[in-house]
Amino acid sequence: MDINKLMANAQAMQKQMERASEEMNKTEFTGTASNGLVKVAMTGDFKVKSVNISADIMSKDDKEMVEDLIAIAFNEALGKIEERKNELLNVMAKKMSIR
């Protein structure tokens, strides 16, 4: 095995990972709860961009329910971020094993 080729492949893979990470950080993921009554948007680096609560919920005056729905929406958005990161890692791993 050619060590120089291996090093070049490793460097190329590192650059691809950096680009993928930058792209993830810019990508917005949205989590929803209760058929879209609560929406949370966050970036791949876990920064919350927005929280949207439908007026339909607010008129019910049920603070605990709203808090639960916000938690559900946040967790869904986090799950989407984790899923996308795993997809990117799998792609990178496949590329490494092919070469």
PDB file of C-alpha atoms in Angstrom:
ATOM      1  CA  MET A   1       0.000   0.000   0.000  1.00  0.00           C
ATOM      2  CA  ASP A   2       1.329   3.408  -0.984  1.00  0.00           C
ATOM      3  CA  ILE A   3       1.593   5.589   2.136  1.00  0.00           C
ATOM      4  CA  ASN A   4       1.566   8.799   0.079  1.00  0.00           C
ATOM      5  CA  LYS A   5      -1.684   7.810  -1.597  1.00  0.00           C
ATOM      6  CA  LEU A   6      -3.136   6.881   1.776  1.00  0.00           C
ATOM      7  CA  MET A   7      -2.155  10.282   3.226  1.00  0.00           C
ATOM      8  CA  ALA A   8      -3.592  12.108   0.204  1.00  0.00           C
ATOM      9  CA  ASN A   9      -6.850  10.180   0.567  1.00  0.00           C
ATOM     10  CA  ALA A  10      -6.978  11.011   4.275  1.00  0.00           C
ATOM     11  CA  GLN A  11      -6.458  14.706   3.584  1.00  0.00           C
ATOM     12  CA  ALA A  12      -9.126  14.707   0.891  1.00  0.00           C
ATOM     13  CA  MET A  13     -11.517  12.949   3.261  1.00  0.00           C
ATOM     14  CA  GLN A  14     -10.792  15.510   5.981  1.00  0.00           C
ATOM     15  CA  LYS A  15     -11.618  18.356   3.586  1.00  0.00           C
ATOM     16  CA  GLN A  16     -14.849  16.606   2.575  1.00  0.00           C
ATOM     17  CA  MET A  17     -15.783  16.187   6.241  1.00  0.00           C
ATOM     18  CA  GLU A  18     -15.108  19.870   6.892  1.00  0.00           C
ATOM     19  CA  ARG A  19     -17.289  20.882   3.943  1.00  0.00           C
ATOM     20  CA  ALA A  20     -20.036  18.509   5.064  1.00  0.00           C
ATOM     21  CA  SER A  21     -19.874  19.918   8.588  1.00  0.00           C
ATOM     22  CA  GLU A  22     -20.098  23.500   7.301  1.00  0.00           C
ATOM     23  CA  GLU A  23     -23.081  22.535   5.161  1.00  0.00           C
ATOM     24  CA  MET A  24     -24.785  20.849   8.122  1.00  0.00           C
ATOM     25  CA  ASN A  25     -24.279  23.947  10.231  1.00  0.00           C
ATOM     26  CA  LYS A  26     -26.027  26.056   7.574  1.00  0.00           C
ATOM     27  CA  THR A  27     -28.889  23.604   7.019  1.00  0.00           C
ATOM     28  CA  GLU A  28     -32.129  24.296   8.852  1.00  0.00           C
ATOM     29  CA  PHE A  29     -34.090  21.416  10.378  1.00  0.00           C
ATOM     30  CA  THR A  30     -37.684  21.793  11.516  1.00  0.00           C
ATOM     31  CA  GLY A  31     -39.404  19.778  14.200  1.00  0.00           C
ATOM     32  CA  THR A  32     -43.168  19.877  14.616  1.00  0.00           C
ATOM     33  CA  ALA A  33     -45.674  18.738  17.198  1.00  0.00           C
ATOM     34  CA  SER A  34     -49.419  18.265  17.184  1.00  0.00           C
ATOM     35  CA  ASN A  35     -49.885  18.527  13.401  1.00  0.00           C
ATOM     36  CA  GLY A  36     -47.765  21.647  13.088  1.00  0.00           C
ATOM     37  CA  LEU A  37     -49.291  23.638  15.936  1.00  0.00           C
ATOM     38  CA  VAL A  38     -45.782  23.980  17.351  1.00  0.00           C
ATOM     39  CA  LYS A  39     -42.732  24.287  15.098  1.00  0.00           C
ATOM     40  CA  VAL A  40     -39.070  24.589  16.028  1.00  0.00           C
ATOM     41  CA  ALA A  41     -36.391  25.399  13.461  1.00  0.00           C
ATOM     42  CA  MET A  42     -32.724  24.886  14.250  1.00  0.00           C
ATOM     43  CA  THR A  43     -29.475  24.597  12.376  1.00  0.00           C
ATOM     44  CA  GLY A  44     -27.214  21.573  12.225  1.00  0.00           C
ATOM     45  CA  ASP A  45     -25.001  23.121  14.883  1.00  0.00           C
ATOM     46  CA  PHE A  46     -27.986  23.152  17.267  1.00  0.00           C
ATOM     47  CA  LYS A  47     -28.759  26.880  17.116  1.00  0.00           C
ATOM     48  CA  VAL A  48     -32.456  27.626  17.427  1.00  0.00           C
ATOM     49  CA  LYS A  49     -33.606  29.839  14.576  1.00  0.00           C
ATOM     50  CA  SER A  50     -37.286  30.089  15.455  1.00  0.00           C
ATOM     51  CA  VAL A  51     -40.106  28.768  17.597  1.00  0.00           C
ATOM     52  CA  ASN A  52     -43.622  29.102  16.205  1.00  0.00           C
ATOM     53  CA  ILE A  53     -46.657  28.451  18.366  1.00  0.00           C
ATOM     54  CA  SER A  54     -50.069  28.536  16.727  1.00  0.00           C
ATOM     55  CA  ALA A  55     -52.578  30.965  18.183  1.00  0.00           C
ATOM     56  CA  ASP A  56     -54.979  28.009  18.388  1.00  0.00           C
ATOM     57  CA  ILE A  57     -52.927  26.572  21.239  1.00  0.00           C
ATOM     58  CA  MET A  58     -52.456  29.851  23.038  1.00  0.00           C
ATOM     59  CA  SER A  59     -56.186  30.443  23.209  1.00  0.00           C
ATOM     60  CA  LYS A  60     -56.599  27.177  25.117  1.00  0.00           C
ATOM     61  CA  ASP A  61     -54.553  28.613  27.994  1.00  0.00           C
ATOM     62  CA  ASP A  62     -52.897  25.273  28.719  1.00  0.00           C
ATOM     63  CA  LYS A  63     -49.302  26.125  29.661  1.00  0.00           C
ATOM     64  CA  GLU A  64     -48.227  22.526  30.405  1.00  0.00           C
ATOM     65  CA  MET A  65     -49.498  21.226  27.063  1.00  0.00           C
ATOM     66  CA  VAL A  66     -47.678  23.992  25.168  1.00  0.00           C
ATOM     67  CA  GLU A  67     -44.451  23.192  27.028  1.00  0.00           C
ATOM     68  CA  ASP A  68     -44.816  19.494  26.142  1.00  0.00           C
ATOM     69  CA  LEU A  69     -45.401  20.302  22.478  1.00  0.00           C
ATOM     70  CA  ILE A  70     -42.349  22.564  22.371  1.00  0.00           C
ATOM     71  CA  ALA A  71     -40.236  19.754  23.834  1.00  0.00           C
ATOM     72  CA  ILE A  72     -41.599  17.314  21.234  1.00  0.00           C
ATOM     73  CA  ALA A  73     -40.812  19.723  18.385  1.00  0.00           C
ATOM     74  CA  PHE A  74     -37.274  20.352  19.684  1.00  0.00           C
ATOM     75  CA  ASN A  75     -36.614  16.636  20.002  1.00  0.00           C
ATOM     76  CA  GLU A  76     -37.885  15.999  16.483  1.00  0.00           C
ATOM     77  CA  ALA A  77     -35.583  18.696  15.077  1.00  0.00           C
ATOM     78  CA  LEU A  78     -32.642  17.244  17.014  1.00  0.00           C
ATOM     79  CA  GLY A  79     -33.485  13.781  15.693  1.00  0.00           C
ATOM     80  CA  LYS A  80     -33.422  15.085  12.120  1.00  0.00           C
ATOM     81  CA  ILE A  81     -30.008  16.662  12.692  1.00  0.00           C
ATOM     82  CA  GLU A  82     -28.662  13.421  14.159  1.00  0.00           C
ATOM     83  CA  GLU A  83     -30.126  11.393  11.281  1.00  0.00           C
ATOM     84  CA  ARG A  84     -28.511  13.659   8.667  1.00  0.00           C
ATOM     85  CA  LYS A  85     -25.142  13.552  10.419  1.00  0.00           C
ATOM     86  CA  ASN A  86     -25.298   9.755  10.478  1.00  0.00           C
ATOM     87  CA  GLU A  87     -26.128   9.707   6.760  1.00  0.00           C
ATOM     88  CA  LEU A  88     -23.104  11.885   6.022  1.00  0.00           C
ATOM     89  CA  LEU A  89     -20.827   9.711   8.164  1.00  0.00           C
ATOM     90  CA  ASN A  90     -22.053   6.580   6.369  1.00  0.00           C
ATOM     91  CA  VAL A  91     -21.313   8.172   2.987  1.00  0.00           C
ATOM     92  CA  MET A  92     -17.817   9.108   4.157  1.00  0.00           C
ATOM     93  CA  ALA A  93     -17.206   5.629   5.546  1.00  0.00           C
ATOM     94  CA  LYS A  94     -18.262   4.017   2.271  1.00  0.00           C
ATOM     95  CA  LYS A  95     -15.965   6.311   0.338  1.00  0.00           C
ATOM     96  CA  MET A  96     -13.046   5.344   2.570  1.00  0.00           C
ATOM     97  CA  SER A  97     -13.635   1.617   2.122  1.00  0.00           C
ATOM     98  CA  ILE A  98     -13.935   1.884  -1.675  1.00  0.00           C
ATOM     99  CA  ARG A  99     -10.539   3.461  -2.192  1.00  0.00           C
TER     100      ARG A  99
END
